[in-house]
Short mmCIF file of C-alpha atoms and ligand atoms in Angstrom, two decimals:
data_model
loop_
_atom_site.label_atom_id
_atom_site.label_comp_id
_atom_site.label_asym_id
_atom_site.label_seq_id
_atom_site.Cartn_x
_atom_site.Cartn_y
_atom_site.Cartn_z
CA MET A 1 16.05 -3.43 -29.40
CA ALA A 2 14.96 -1.45 -26.38
CA ARG A 3 17.28 1.14 -24.84
CA TYR A 4 17.63 0.79 -21.22
CA VAL A 5 17.83 4.07 -19.20
CA PHE A 6 19.03 3.42 -15.26
CA VAL A 7 18.12 5.84 -12.81
CA THR A 8 19.94 5.78 -9.63
CA GLY A 9 19.70 8.31 -6.59
CA GLY A 10 22.42 9.94 -4.41
CA VAL A 11 23.00 11.89 -1.42
CA VAL A 12 19.63 11.39 0.31
CA SER A 13 16.53 9.15 -0.22
CA SER A 14 13.16 11.18 -1.36
CA LEU A 15 14.29 13.17 -3.85
CA GLY A 16 11.74 12.37 -6.56
CA LYS A 17 13.35 9.46 -8.47
CA GLY A 18 9.86 7.90 -9.04
CA LEU A 19 8.82 11.24 -10.33
CA SER A 20 11.63 11.86 -12.45
CA SER A 21 11.44 8.55 -14.09
CA ALA A 22 7.78 8.73 -14.86
CA SER A 23 8.32 12.52 -16.11
CA LEU A 24 11.11 11.11 -18.34
CA ALA A 25 8.78 8.19 -19.47
CA ALA A 26 5.79 10.59 -20.25
CA LEU A 27 8.12 13.09 -22.54
CA LEU A 28 9.73 10.02 -24.45
CA GLN A 29 5.64 9.00 -24.82
CA LEU A 30 4.91 12.47 -26.19
CA ARG A 31 7.82 12.09 -28.85
CA GLY A 32 5.97 8.70 -30.22
CA PHE A 33 8.09 6.23 -28.31
CA LYS A 34 6.90 3.07 -26.44
CA VAL A 35 7.87 2.91 -23.02
CA ARG A 36 7.92 0.71 -19.76
CA ILE A 37 9.16 1.55 -16.31
CA ARG A 38 10.63 -0.82 -13.65
CA LYS A 39 11.44 -0.41 -10.18
CA LEU A 40 14.09 -2.61 -8.34
CA ASP A 41 13.74 -2.17 -4.55
CA PRO A 42 16.61 -3.16 -2.38
CA TYR A 43 14.74 -4.21 0.81
CA LEU A 44 14.16 -7.76 1.88
CA ASN A 45 10.56 -7.77 2.09
CA VAL A 46 9.18 -10.01 -0.66
CA ASP A 47 6.97 -7.22 -1.57
CA PRO A 48 5.64 -3.94 0.22
CA GLY A 49 2.38 -5.67 1.05
CA THR A 50 3.28 -6.31 4.57
CA MET A 51 5.10 -3.04 5.28
CA ASN A 52 3.67 -0.62 7.50
CA PRO A 53 2.48 2.65 5.45
CA PHE A 54 4.26 4.83 8.24
CA GLN A 55 7.21 3.39 7.00
CA HIS A 56 6.76 2.85 3.33
CA GLY A 57 4.02 4.94 2.35
CA GLU A 58 1.03 3.29 0.38
CA VAL A 59 0.95 -0.10 -1.20
CA TYR A 60 -0.01 0.24 -4.62
CA VAL A 61 -1.92 -2.69 -6.41
CA THR A 62 -1.66 -3.42 -10.08
CA ASP A 63 -4.44 -5.02 -12.08
CA ASP A 64 -2.75 -8.38 -12.08
CA GLY A 65 -2.65 -8.18 -8.19
CA ALA A 66 0.97 -7.21 -7.36
CA GLU A 67 1.47 -5.47 -4.27
CA THR A 68 3.98 -2.95 -5.21
CA ASP A 69 5.92 0.37 -4.29
CA LEU A 70 4.06 3.39 -4.65
CA ASP A 71 6.31 4.92 -7.32
CA ILE A 72 4.63 2.16 -9.81
CA GLY A 73 1.41 4.53 -9.06
CA HIS A 74 3.30 7.55 -10.46
CA TYR A 75 4.47 5.58 -13.40
CA GLU A 76 0.90 4.39 -14.10
CA ARG A 77 -0.73 8.00 -13.44
CA PHE A 78 2.05 9.64 -15.56
CA THR A 79 2.08 7.02 -18.69
CA ASP A 80 -1.41 5.43 -18.50
CA ILE A 81 0.26 2.22 -18.96
CA SER A 82 -0.83 -0.66 -16.68
CA ALA A 83 1.97 -1.93 -14.60
CA THR A 84 2.27 -5.79 -13.95
CA LYS A 85 3.83 -8.24 -11.61
CA SER A 86 6.96 -7.96 -13.57
CA ASP A 87 7.42 -4.32 -13.14
CA ASN A 88 8.54 -4.22 -9.50
CA ILE A 89 11.21 -6.69 -7.80
CA THR A 90 12.55 -6.65 -4.39
CA THR A 91 15.69 -8.40 -2.77
CA GLY A 92 13.34 -10.29 -0.80
CA ALA A 93 11.67 -11.71 -3.97
CA ILE A 94 14.90 -12.50 -5.51
CA TYR A 95 16.29 -14.25 -2.48
CA SER A 96 13.03 -16.37 -1.96
CA ASP A 97 13.46 -17.35 -5.54
CA ILE A 98 17.00 -18.47 -5.43
CA ILE A 99 16.88 -20.23 -2.19
CA LYS A 100 13.60 -22.09 -3.55
CA LYS A 101 15.59 -23.20 -6.61
CA GLU A 102 18.76 -24.16 -4.22
CA ARG A 103 16.58 -26.30 -2.08
CA ARG A 104 15.20 -28.20 -5.17
CA GLY A 105 18.66 -28.98 -6.03
CA ASP A 106 18.40 -26.81 -9.30
CA TYR A 107 22.26 -25.54 -8.97
CA LEU A 108 23.42 -29.00 -9.19
CA GLY A 109 25.91 -28.88 -6.31
CA GLY A 110 27.39 -25.67 -7.04
CA THR A 111 27.99 -22.75 -4.55
CA VAL A 112 25.20 -20.26 -4.77
CA GLN A 113 26.43 -16.65 -4.63
CA VAL A 114 25.48 -12.97 -5.08
CA VAL A 115 27.44 -12.72 -8.22
CA PRO A 116 26.51 -14.52 -10.44
CA HIS A 117 23.37 -15.90 -9.23
CA VAL A 118 21.61 -12.78 -7.72
CA THR A 119 23.05 -10.28 -10.16
CA ASP A 120 21.91 -12.90 -12.95
CA ARG A 121 18.21 -12.97 -11.72
CA ILE A 122 18.16 -9.27 -11.45
CA LYS A 123 19.44 -8.70 -14.89
CA LYS A 124 16.65 -11.40 -16.01
CA PHE A 125 14.19 -9.28 -14.32
CA ILE A 126 15.26 -6.09 -15.98
CA SER A 127 14.70 -7.26 -19.60
CA TYR A 128 11.67 -9.94 -18.74
CA LYS A 129 8.66 -9.87 -21.25
CA ILE A 130 10.37 -6.79 -22.90
CA LYS A 131 9.26 -6.87 -26.48
CA ASP A 132 8.70 -3.73 -28.89
CA GLU A 133 9.43 -1.17 -26.23
CA ASP A 134 11.66 1.60 -27.34
CA PHE A 135 12.89 2.50 -23.90
CA VAL A 136 12.92 0.68 -20.76
CA ILE A 137 13.50 3.13 -17.81
CA CYS A 138 14.49 1.18 -14.62
CA GLU A 139 14.62 2.85 -11.34
CA ILE A 140 16.90 1.53 -8.43
CA GLY A 141 15.41 2.24 -5.24
CA GLY A 142 17.47 3.52 -2.14
CA THR A 143 20.42 5.58 -2.24
CA VAL A 144 23.95 4.98 -3.83
CA GLY A 145 26.19 4.06 -0.87
CA ASP A 146 23.65 1.78 0.96
CA ILE A 147 25.00 -1.88 1.58
CA GLU A 148 21.83 -3.28 0.39
CA SER A 149 21.77 -1.60 -3.15
CA LEU A 150 25.01 -2.94 -4.22
CA PRO A 151 24.17 -6.39 -6.03
CA PHE A 152 21.66 -4.11 -7.83
CA LEU A 153 24.37 -1.74 -8.87
CA GLU A 154 26.38 -4.51 -9.86
CA ALA A 155 23.95 -6.08 -11.84
CA ILE A 156 22.98 -2.87 -13.91
CA ARG A 157 26.62 -2.43 -14.41
CA GLN A 158 26.75 -5.83 -15.98
CA PHE A 159 23.85 -5.63 -18.07
CA ALA A 160 24.99 -2.18 -19.41
CA ASN A 161 28.02 -3.93 -20.11
CA ASP A 162 26.28 -6.82 -22.02
CA ILE A 163 24.28 -4.68 -24.02
CA GLY A 164 26.75 -1.89 -24.90
CA ASP A 165 26.88 1.99 -24.12
CA LYS A 166 24.80 2.55 -27.21
CA ASN A 167 21.81 0.64 -25.85
CA SER A 168 22.39 1.70 -22.21
CA LEU A 169 22.60 5.18 -20.33
CA PHE A 170 22.78 5.72 -16.26
CA VAL A 171 20.87 8.86 -15.04
CA HIS A 172 21.82 9.99 -11.64
CA LEU A 173 19.78 12.11 -9.40
CA THR A 174 21.32 13.95 -6.57
CA LEU A 175 20.84 16.58 -4.03
CA VAL A 176 22.32 19.94 -4.46
CA PRO A 177 21.69 21.73 -0.85
CA TYR A 178 21.32 25.51 -0.62
CA LEU A 179 23.24 26.84 2.51
CA LYS A 180 21.37 29.84 3.94
CA ALA A 181 24.18 31.07 6.04
CA SER A 182 26.58 31.42 3.37
CA GLY A 183 24.16 31.72 0.36
CA GLU A 184 25.75 28.95 -1.49
CA LEU A 185 24.49 25.88 -3.19
CA LYS A 186 26.66 23.07 -2.50
CA THR A 187 27.87 20.53 -5.36
CA LYS A 188 30.15 18.79 -3.07
CA PRO A 189 27.70 15.95 -2.03
CA THR A 190 27.02 15.25 -5.78
CA GLN A 191 30.67 14.93 -6.33
CA HIS A 192 30.81 12.38 -3.66
CA SER A 193 28.19 10.37 -4.80
CA VAL A 194 29.21 10.26 -8.35
CA LYS A 195 32.57 9.25 -7.13
CA GLU A 196 31.02 6.39 -5.05
CA LEU A 197 28.99 5.15 -8.34
CA ARG A 198 32.01 5.16 -10.47
CA SER A 199 34.16 3.06 -8.00
CA LEU A 200 31.36 0.74 -8.63
CA GLY A 201 31.96 0.93 -12.39
CA ILE A 202 29.09 3.17 -13.28
CA GLN A 203 29.79 6.50 -14.99
CA PRO A 204 26.58 8.22 -15.14
CA LYS A 205 26.08 10.40 -18.27
CA ILE A 206 23.02 12.50 -17.06
CA ILE A 207 22.97 14.07 -13.57
CA ILE A 208 19.89 15.56 -12.36
CA CYS A 209 20.43 17.86 -9.61
CA ARG A 210 17.58 18.34 -7.13
CA SER A 211 17.75 21.95 -5.51
CA GLU A 212 15.58 24.41 -3.76
CA LYS A 213 17.05 27.19 -6.00
CA SER A 214 17.97 27.29 -9.60
CA ILE A 215 21.82 26.18 -10.15
CA PRO A 216 23.94 29.01 -11.90
CA ILE A 217 26.07 28.20 -14.82
CA SER A 218 29.17 28.19 -12.39
CA GLU A 219 27.99 25.41 -10.17
CA ARG A 220 26.85 23.10 -13.28
CA LYS A 221 30.35 23.72 -14.74
CA LYS A 222 31.77 22.29 -11.58
CA ILE A 223 29.39 19.27 -11.36
CA SER A 224 30.32 18.61 -15.09
CA LEU A 225 33.96 18.90 -14.39
CA PHE A 226 34.20 16.81 -11.17
CA CYS A 227 31.79 14.24 -12.31
CA ASN A 228 32.92 13.94 -15.86
CA VAL A 229 29.68 14.94 -17.33
CA ASP A 230 28.86 16.86 -20.37
CA LEU A 231 27.84 20.33 -19.36
CA LYS A 232 24.37 20.07 -21.19
CA ASN A 233 23.56 16.81 -19.40
CA VAL A 234 23.91 18.50 -15.77
CA ILE A 235 19.94 19.00 -15.60
CA GLU A 236 18.41 20.86 -12.43
CA THR A 237 14.94 19.87 -11.09
CA VAL A 238 13.48 22.69 -8.55
CA ASP A 239 10.73 22.03 -6.42
CA VAL A 240 7.31 22.14 -8.46
CA GLN A 241 4.04 23.12 -6.88
CA THR A 242 2.15 20.26 -8.50
CA ILE A 243 3.56 16.94 -9.47
CA TYR A 244 1.91 17.37 -12.94
CA GLU A 245 4.44 20.27 -13.47
CA ALA A 246 7.36 18.11 -13.60
CA PRO A 247 7.30 16.92 -17.31
CA ILE A 248 7.01 20.61 -18.21
CA SER A 249 9.92 21.40 -16.07
CA PHE A 250 11.90 18.70 -17.24
CA HIS A 251 11.27 19.26 -20.74
CA LYS A 252 12.22 23.11 -20.39
CA GLU A 253 15.54 21.46 -18.93
CA LYS A 254 15.78 19.37 -21.99
CA LEU A 255 15.88 16.18 -20.40
CA ASP A 256 14.18 14.08 -23.01
CA GLU A 257 16.32 16.04 -25.62
CA ARG A 258 19.65 15.08 -23.84
CA VAL A 259 18.42 11.41 -23.62
CA LEU A 260 17.64 11.01 -27.36
CA SER A 261 20.90 12.84 -28.16
CA TYR A 262 22.89 10.41 -26.07
CA PHE A 263 21.28 7.45 -27.79
CA LYS A 264 21.66 9.24 -31.16
CA ILE A 265 17.89 8.86 -31.88
CA LYS A 266 15.54 11.22 -33.68
CA SER A 267 12.52 12.15 -32.12
CA LYS A 268 9.28 10.50 -33.82
CA LYS A 269 7.47 13.72 -33.41
CA SER A 270 7.63 16.92 -31.60
CA PRO A 271 6.34 16.75 -28.45
CA ASN A 272 3.39 18.56 -27.43
CA LEU A 273 2.83 19.29 -23.70
CA ASN A 274 -0.32 21.26 -23.87
CA LYS A 275 -2.45 18.47 -22.06
CA TRP A 276 0.18 18.65 -19.11
CA LYS A 277 0.16 22.63 -19.15
CA LYS A 278 -3.77 22.29 -18.87
CA ILE A 279 -3.98 19.93 -16.20
CA THR A 280 -1.31 22.02 -14.37
CA SER A 281 -2.84 25.19 -14.55
CA ASN A 282 -6.31 23.45 -13.41
CA VAL A 283 -4.75 22.28 -10.42
CA LEU A 284 -2.96 25.49 -9.64
CA GLY A 285 -5.35 28.07 -11.06
CA SER A 286 -8.91 26.79 -10.09
CA LYS A 287 -10.59 29.54 -8.05
CA LYS A 288 -13.06 27.33 -6.20
CA ASN A 289 -12.18 25.48 -3.41
CA VAL A 290 -13.61 22.66 -1.64
CA ASN A 291 -12.58 20.78 1.66
CA ILE A 292 -12.39 16.94 1.87
CA GLY A 293 -11.63 15.30 5.48
CA ILE A 294 -9.71 11.96 5.23
CA VAL A 295 -10.35 10.16 8.57
CA GLY A 296 -7.64 7.51 8.69
CA LYS A 297 -4.86 6.19 10.82
CA TYR A 298 -1.70 7.20 8.81
CA VAL A 299 -2.46 10.71 8.78
CA ASN A 300 0.91 11.81 9.68
CA LEU A 301 2.67 10.56 6.73
CA LYS A 302 1.79 12.14 3.41
CA ASP A 303 2.59 9.08 1.28
CA ALA A 304 0.53 6.61 3.07
CA TYR A 305 -2.36 7.57 0.62
CA LYS A 306 -0.85 8.59 -2.16
CA SER A 307 -3.08 7.56 -4.84
CA LEU A 308 -6.04 8.56 -2.88
CA ASP A 309 -4.66 12.16 -2.72
CA GLU A 310 -3.96 12.06 -6.39
CA ALA A 311 -7.39 10.64 -7.32
CA LEU A 312 -9.22 13.41 -5.17
CA THR A 313 -7.11 15.83 -7.16
CA HIS A 314 -7.97 14.22 -10.33
CA GLY A 315 -11.73 14.43 -9.18
CA GLY A 316 -11.08 18.34 -8.53
CA ILE A 317 -9.58 18.68 -12.15
CA SER A 318 -12.96 17.52 -13.68
CA ASN A 319 -14.90 19.70 -11.74
CA ASN A 320 -12.64 22.64 -11.91
CA VAL A 321 -12.12 23.15 -8.33
CA LYS A 322 -9.10 22.79 -6.04
CA VAL A 323 -9.28 20.07 -3.53
CA ASN A 324 -8.18 20.82 -0.16
CA LEU A 325 -7.47 17.80 2.21
CA THR A 326 -7.77 17.85 5.74
CA ARG A 327 -6.13 14.84 7.10
CA ILE A 328 -8.01 13.70 10.55
CA ASP A 329 -6.53 11.33 12.99
CA SER A 330 -9.10 8.62 13.73
CA GLU A 331 -7.59 8.04 16.90
CA ASN A 332 -8.14 11.48 18.10
CA LEU A 333 -11.74 11.53 16.91
CA LYS A 334 -14.22 11.39 19.78
CA ILE A 335 -17.81 12.18 19.99
CA GLY A 336 -17.06 15.38 21.82
CA ASN A 337 -14.74 17.05 19.14
CA LEU A 338 -16.26 15.33 15.84
CA LYS A 339 -18.38 18.35 15.14
CA ASN A 340 -15.24 20.86 15.67
CA LEU A 341 -12.94 18.60 13.95
CA LEU A 342 -15.34 18.06 10.69
CA LYS A 343 -16.87 21.94 10.81
CA ASP A 344 -15.11 22.92 7.49
CA VAL A 345 -15.24 19.81 5.59
CA SER A 346 -17.81 19.35 2.66
CA GLY A 347 -16.99 15.45 2.06
CA ILE A 348 -15.81 12.69 4.26
CA LEU A 349 -13.66 9.90 3.20
CA ILE A 350 -12.54 6.86 5.14
CA PRO A 351 -9.74 5.16 3.22
CA GLY A 352 -8.33 1.51 3.22
CA GLY A 353 -6.80 0.42 6.48
CA PHE A 354 -6.01 -2.42 8.59
CA GLY A 355 -6.76 -3.39 12.53
CA LYS A 356 -8.91 -2.09 15.31
CA ARG A 357 -6.85 0.94 16.46
CA GLY A 358 -8.60 4.22 15.37
CA SER A 359 -11.72 2.32 14.10
CA GLU A 360 -14.32 3.79 16.46
CA GLY A 361 -13.19 7.46 15.30
CA LYS A 362 -14.09 6.44 11.87
CA ILE A 363 -17.33 4.82 12.87
CA ALA A 364 -18.11 8.05 14.40
CA ALA A 365 -17.34 10.03 11.65
CA ILE A 366 -19.55 8.10 9.36
CA LYS A 367 -22.23 8.40 11.58
CA TYR A 368 -21.79 12.05 11.50
CA ALA A 369 -21.72 12.14 7.76
CA ARG A 370 -24.78 9.86 7.39
CA LEU A 371 -27.10 11.82 9.76
CA ASN A 372 -26.06 15.45 8.45
CA ASN A 373 -26.12 14.71 4.96
CA ILE A 374 -22.63 15.18 4.39
CA PRO A 375 -21.11 13.23 1.20
CA PHE A 376 -19.35 10.19 2.28
CA PHE A 377 -17.19 8.10 0.62
CA GLY A 378 -15.94 4.64 2.32
CA ILE A 379 -13.07 2.91 0.49
CA CYS A 380 -12.53 -0.56 1.45
CA PHE A 381 -12.08 -0.87 5.20
CA GLY A 382 -14.07 2.51 5.03
CA MET A 383 -17.15 0.69 3.44
CA GLN A 384 -16.86 -2.28 6.00
CA MET A 385 -16.65 0.38 8.69
CA ALA A 386 -19.99 2.03 7.21
CA ILE A 387 -21.64 -1.38 7.36
CA ILE A 388 -20.66 -1.80 11.01
CA GLU A 389 -21.96 1.90 11.83
CA ALA A 390 -25.43 1.02 9.94
CA ALA A 391 -25.50 -2.18 11.49
CA ARG A 392 -25.35 -0.73 15.25
CA ASN A 393 -27.16 2.36 14.55
CA LEU A 394 -29.66 1.32 12.00
CA LEU A 395 -30.21 -2.39 12.53
CA ASN A 396 -29.67 -2.01 16.37
CA ILE A 397 -27.11 -4.95 16.56
CA LYS A 398 -24.90 -3.19 19.35
CA ASN A 399 -22.07 -5.47 19.07
CA ALA A 400 -21.80 -5.47 15.33
CA SER A 401 -18.17 -5.58 14.30
CA THR A 402 -15.64 -7.26 11.92
CA SER A 403 -13.84 -10.60 12.52
CA GLU A 404 -10.69 -8.72 11.84
CA PHE A 405 -10.91 -7.28 15.37
CA GLY A 406 -11.65 -10.61 17.10
CA ASN A 407 -14.40 -13.07 17.48
CA ASN A 408 -16.24 -11.28 20.37
CA CYS A 409 -18.83 -9.82 18.05
CA THR A 410 -21.72 -10.25 15.63
CA PRO A 411 -19.55 -10.30 12.45
CA VAL A 412 -21.44 -8.16 9.89
CA VAL A 413 -17.85 -8.21 8.11
CA GLY A 414 -16.26 -11.56 8.10
CA LEU A 415 -13.28 -13.46 6.84
CA LEU A 416 -13.10 -14.30 3.21
CA GLU A 417 -12.92 -17.91 2.96
CA GLU A 418 -12.71 -18.51 -0.68
CA TRP A 419 -13.67 -16.42 -3.77
CA HIS A 420 -13.75 -16.92 -7.80
CA LYS A 421 -11.42 -15.53 -9.89
CA GLY A 422 -13.44 -15.90 -13.26
CA LYS A 423 -14.13 -19.79 -13.16
CA LYS A 424 -11.17 -20.39 -10.73
CA LEU A 425 -11.99 -20.85 -6.99
CA ILE A 426 -9.29 -19.25 -4.84
CA LYS A 427 -8.90 -20.11 -1.26
CA GLY A 428 -8.11 -17.41 1.37
CA SER A 429 -5.42 -18.12 4.17
CA ASN A 430 -5.52 -16.35 7.35
CA ARG A 431 -2.14 -17.64 8.47
CA ASN A 432 0.26 -16.21 5.86
CA LEU A 433 -0.34 -12.33 5.96
CA GLY A 434 1.78 -11.58 2.65
CA GLY A 435 -0.03 -12.22 -0.81
CA THR A 436 -2.85 -13.99 0.68
CA MET A 437 -5.80 -11.40 0.22
CA ARG A 438 -8.15 -11.03 -2.77
CA LEU A 439 -5.72 -8.91 -5.07
CA GLY A 440 -5.95 -7.04 -8.20
CA LEU A 441 -8.67 -6.71 -10.82
CA TYR A 442 -12.14 -8.31 -10.31
CA ASP A 443 -15.77 -7.86 -11.98
CA ALA A 444 -18.32 -6.21 -10.36
CA LEU A 445 -22.15 -5.75 -11.52
CA LEU A 446 -23.89 -2.90 -10.85
CA LYS A 447 -27.79 -2.80 -10.06
CA LYS A 448 -29.86 -0.88 -12.37
CA ASN A 449 -31.11 2.47 -11.70
CA SER A 450 -28.60 2.78 -8.72
CA LEU A 451 -26.67 6.00 -7.99
CA ILE A 452 -23.54 3.78 -8.68
CA SER A 453 -24.67 2.74 -12.17
CA LYS A 454 -25.38 6.54 -13.19
CA ILE A 455 -22.07 7.41 -11.70
CA TYR A 456 -20.34 4.64 -14.02
CA SER A 457 -22.73 4.69 -16.68
CA THR A 458 -22.40 1.36 -17.26
CA SER A 459 -23.63 -2.25 -15.76
CA LYS A 460 -20.26 -3.90 -15.29
CA ILE A 461 -16.82 -2.54 -13.97
CA LYS A 462 -13.33 -3.93 -13.30
CA GLU A 463 -11.57 -2.69 -10.14
CA ARG A 464 -8.79 -3.34 -8.06
CA HIS A 465 -8.86 -5.14 -4.80
CA ARG A 466 -6.80 -5.80 -1.57
CA HIS A 467 -8.93 -7.22 1.41
CA ARG A 468 -9.11 -10.35 3.40
CA TYR A 469 -12.46 -9.57 4.96
CA GLU A 470 -15.95 -9.06 3.41
CA VAL A 471 -19.18 -7.71 4.16
CA ASN A 472 -21.53 -10.56 5.27
CA LEU A 473 -24.40 -10.96 2.87
CA LYS A 474 -26.80 -12.40 5.57
CA TYR A 475 -27.86 -8.89 6.60
CA ARG A 476 -28.61 -7.89 3.15
CA ASN A 477 -32.66 -7.63 3.20
CA GLU A 478 -32.50 -6.09 6.61
CA PHE A 479 -30.17 -3.40 5.54
CA GLU A 480 -32.01 -2.69 2.26
CA LYS A 481 -35.18 -2.20 4.30
CA LYS A 482 -33.52 0.71 6.06
CA GLY A 483 -32.26 2.03 2.70
CA LEU A 484 -28.98 1.00 2.72
CA ILE A 485 -28.64 -0.63 -0.65
CA PHE A 486 -26.08 -3.49 -1.96
CA SER A 487 -25.83 -1.91 -5.37
CA ALA A 488 -22.92 -4.02 -6.79
CA LEU A 489 -22.05 -7.58 -6.28
CA SER A 490 -19.38 -9.88 -7.61
CA PRO A 491 -20.42 -11.78 -10.60
CA ASP A 492 -21.32 -15.19 -8.78
CA GLY A 493 -23.48 -12.83 -6.58
CA LEU A 494 -21.71 -13.82 -3.08
CA LEU A 495 -19.53 -10.82 -2.49
CA PRO A 496 -20.85 -7.09 -1.89
CA GLU A 497 -18.66 -4.78 -3.92
CA ILE A 498 -20.66 -1.26 -3.35
CA ILE A 499 -23.12 -0.09 -0.59
CA GLU A 500 -25.06 3.40 -0.95
CA LEU A 501 -27.66 4.95 1.25
CA ASN A 502 -30.92 6.24 -0.01
CA ASN A 503 -32.19 9.46 1.13
CA HIS A 504 -28.65 10.75 1.20
CA PRO A 505 -27.22 13.20 -1.02
CA TRP A 506 -23.93 10.87 -1.52
CA PHE A 507 -23.22 8.03 0.75
CA VAL A 508 -21.13 5.32 -0.86
CA GLY A 509 -19.11 2.52 0.13
CA VAL A 510 -16.72 0.29 -2.30
CA GLN A 511 -14.88 -2.77 -1.29
CA PHE A 512 -12.37 -2.10 -3.81
CA HIS A 513 -9.83 0.73 -4.41
CA PRO A 514 -10.82 2.99 -7.37
CA GLU A 515 -7.78 5.34 -6.41
CA PHE A 516 -5.46 3.03 -8.15
CA LYS A 517 -7.37 3.56 -11.52
CA SER A 518 -7.54 7.21 -11.58
CA ARG A 519 -5.49 9.33 -14.09
CA PRO A 520 -4.98 12.96 -14.41
CA PHE A 521 -6.35 12.80 -17.75
CA THR A 522 -9.21 10.45 -17.03
CA PRO A 523 -10.24 11.00 -13.64
CA HIS A 524 -12.11 8.14 -11.91
CA PRO A 525 -16.00 8.59 -12.25
CA LEU A 526 -16.45 8.06 -8.44
CA PHE A 527 -14.06 10.80 -7.23
CA SER A 528 -15.61 13.16 -9.82
CA SER A 529 -18.75 12.49 -8.70
CA PHE A 530 -17.94 12.65 -4.89
CA ILE A 531 -15.94 16.06 -5.37
CA LYS A 532 -19.22 17.14 -7.09
CA ALA A 533 -21.28 16.22 -4.46
CA ALA A 534 -18.99 17.97 -1.91
CA GLU A 535 -18.99 21.06 -4.02
CA LYS A 536 -22.74 21.19 -3.86
CA ARG A 537 -22.80 20.65 -0.12
CA LYS A 538 -20.27 23.57 0.52
CA GLY A 539 -21.08 26.07 3.24
CA LYS A 540 -24.13 23.94 4.62
CA ASN A 541 -22.23 22.84 7.68
CA SER A 542 -24.21 24.14 10.78
N1 LIG B 601 -8.49 -4.71 6.44
C1 LIG B 601 -9.74 -4.89 5.48
C2 LIG B 601 -9.40 -6.27 4.99
O1 LIG B 601 -8.50 -7.03 4.61
C3 LIG B 601 -9.59 -3.77 4.63
C4 LIG B 601 -8.44 -3.78 3.69
C5 LIG B 601 -8.47 -2.41 3.12
O2 LIG B 601 -8.98 -1.34 3.26
N2 LIG B 601 -7.59 -2.33 2.16
O3 LIG B 601 -10.45 -6.66 4.59
#
């Protein structure tokens, strides 16, 4: 039977529960175990798909088309296990499921309640489709003490009670703040947070303390005493320079060893962390640098383009160069300041996006990249903006735009009405915004001898999508006459998947999100190739 590790967070949010869970999973994998990581999110949205990235960070898309929390991205990058729809659930999804059943009369006249109906549904999710995994790591979103976390904490308490202590373990991640004025590390917030957890019937057995400074034995002893935890199970996590250092630092603190010792399980093999050490030294030690400009709308929140930032780092790893990211707010980008804002970048990337705000700045940046031979990478919305720029300036269609911004234009990008998934025809809907996009893995066929087929070294790819609009095929011939090639299409030949520009060092737009499939140990070929092109371009901006 699988062992379940529940990871909760205390004191404040953003302590790195996702990274801690992902690191633990990676370490257990290195010891020969099969793991699965899941996330329970307490908010009322059915999924994060409709949430603003400013508030919640990136929406991560899985192979099977789930729109999930960005932590799922960490899980995939750290374990290389593809997540599925059943690895992330929210309060909203649980309630909508229960209410649907209630309307159908499935509860046979009974009163529907948080306990047991909501908690039972959560418990079902935790072990759903778990078969031969050795460990299931379940991260509970939010912070202990939040009203909305309560049903989840009650559900994991019950779940652990059902399967017994020898099969379940609670790990609590808290903050141990450093007070500069007194020069002290403070354990009181941790004590309070654990007290809160214990009042809900949960006794953590491992406490991970996030801190700016290393925690001395005296403070560890205090935490051990007040929180009723074995001293060896008080584990510190101090800030790391790159996230890829996290598994190394948790291993030094013996997190994996303590987990196995709790379950009284012997390691299947001795863990070899060399591959993590290698990428860490690669990320931190590269002598060469390359500057990439990301022109987007959500530049002020670091997490809004999490997978993209990571994929660019991976591209750097494969070229042995450090990638510096300059985030440029597309709303501030005007013809007048464009040259100045982009003067130090050797590659321009326009990420996925939604809505008109800031789009003219993106289009201006694309024109600049096209005319000045600066490597350009357009992702999803970025590819759509590149088509609009080319339509306006190469085909002279002055009011070219996308129907996403309204109908008062020549729509070179239009609403997806229907599309194929294998043989199945799927109809789009422009009324509901949640879950109605072309989502998840779709095939694309690459044109022979194109730049893209060289980059991928294959003729058929599968990439993850998340879009409601598509490039209009109607203008293909005119674009191709001007050197803008449609170098990949969906297998039915109806949906443009990739565009590239001839007579340019590197100008590629893709309708999908390659960043979701990039891994630190297998960087995505598009990002490796883009960084290589940017590296070549270095120092040539006039
Ligand atoms: N807003 C565009 C669409 O829905 C692009 C989406 C994206 O970049 N993910 O098609």
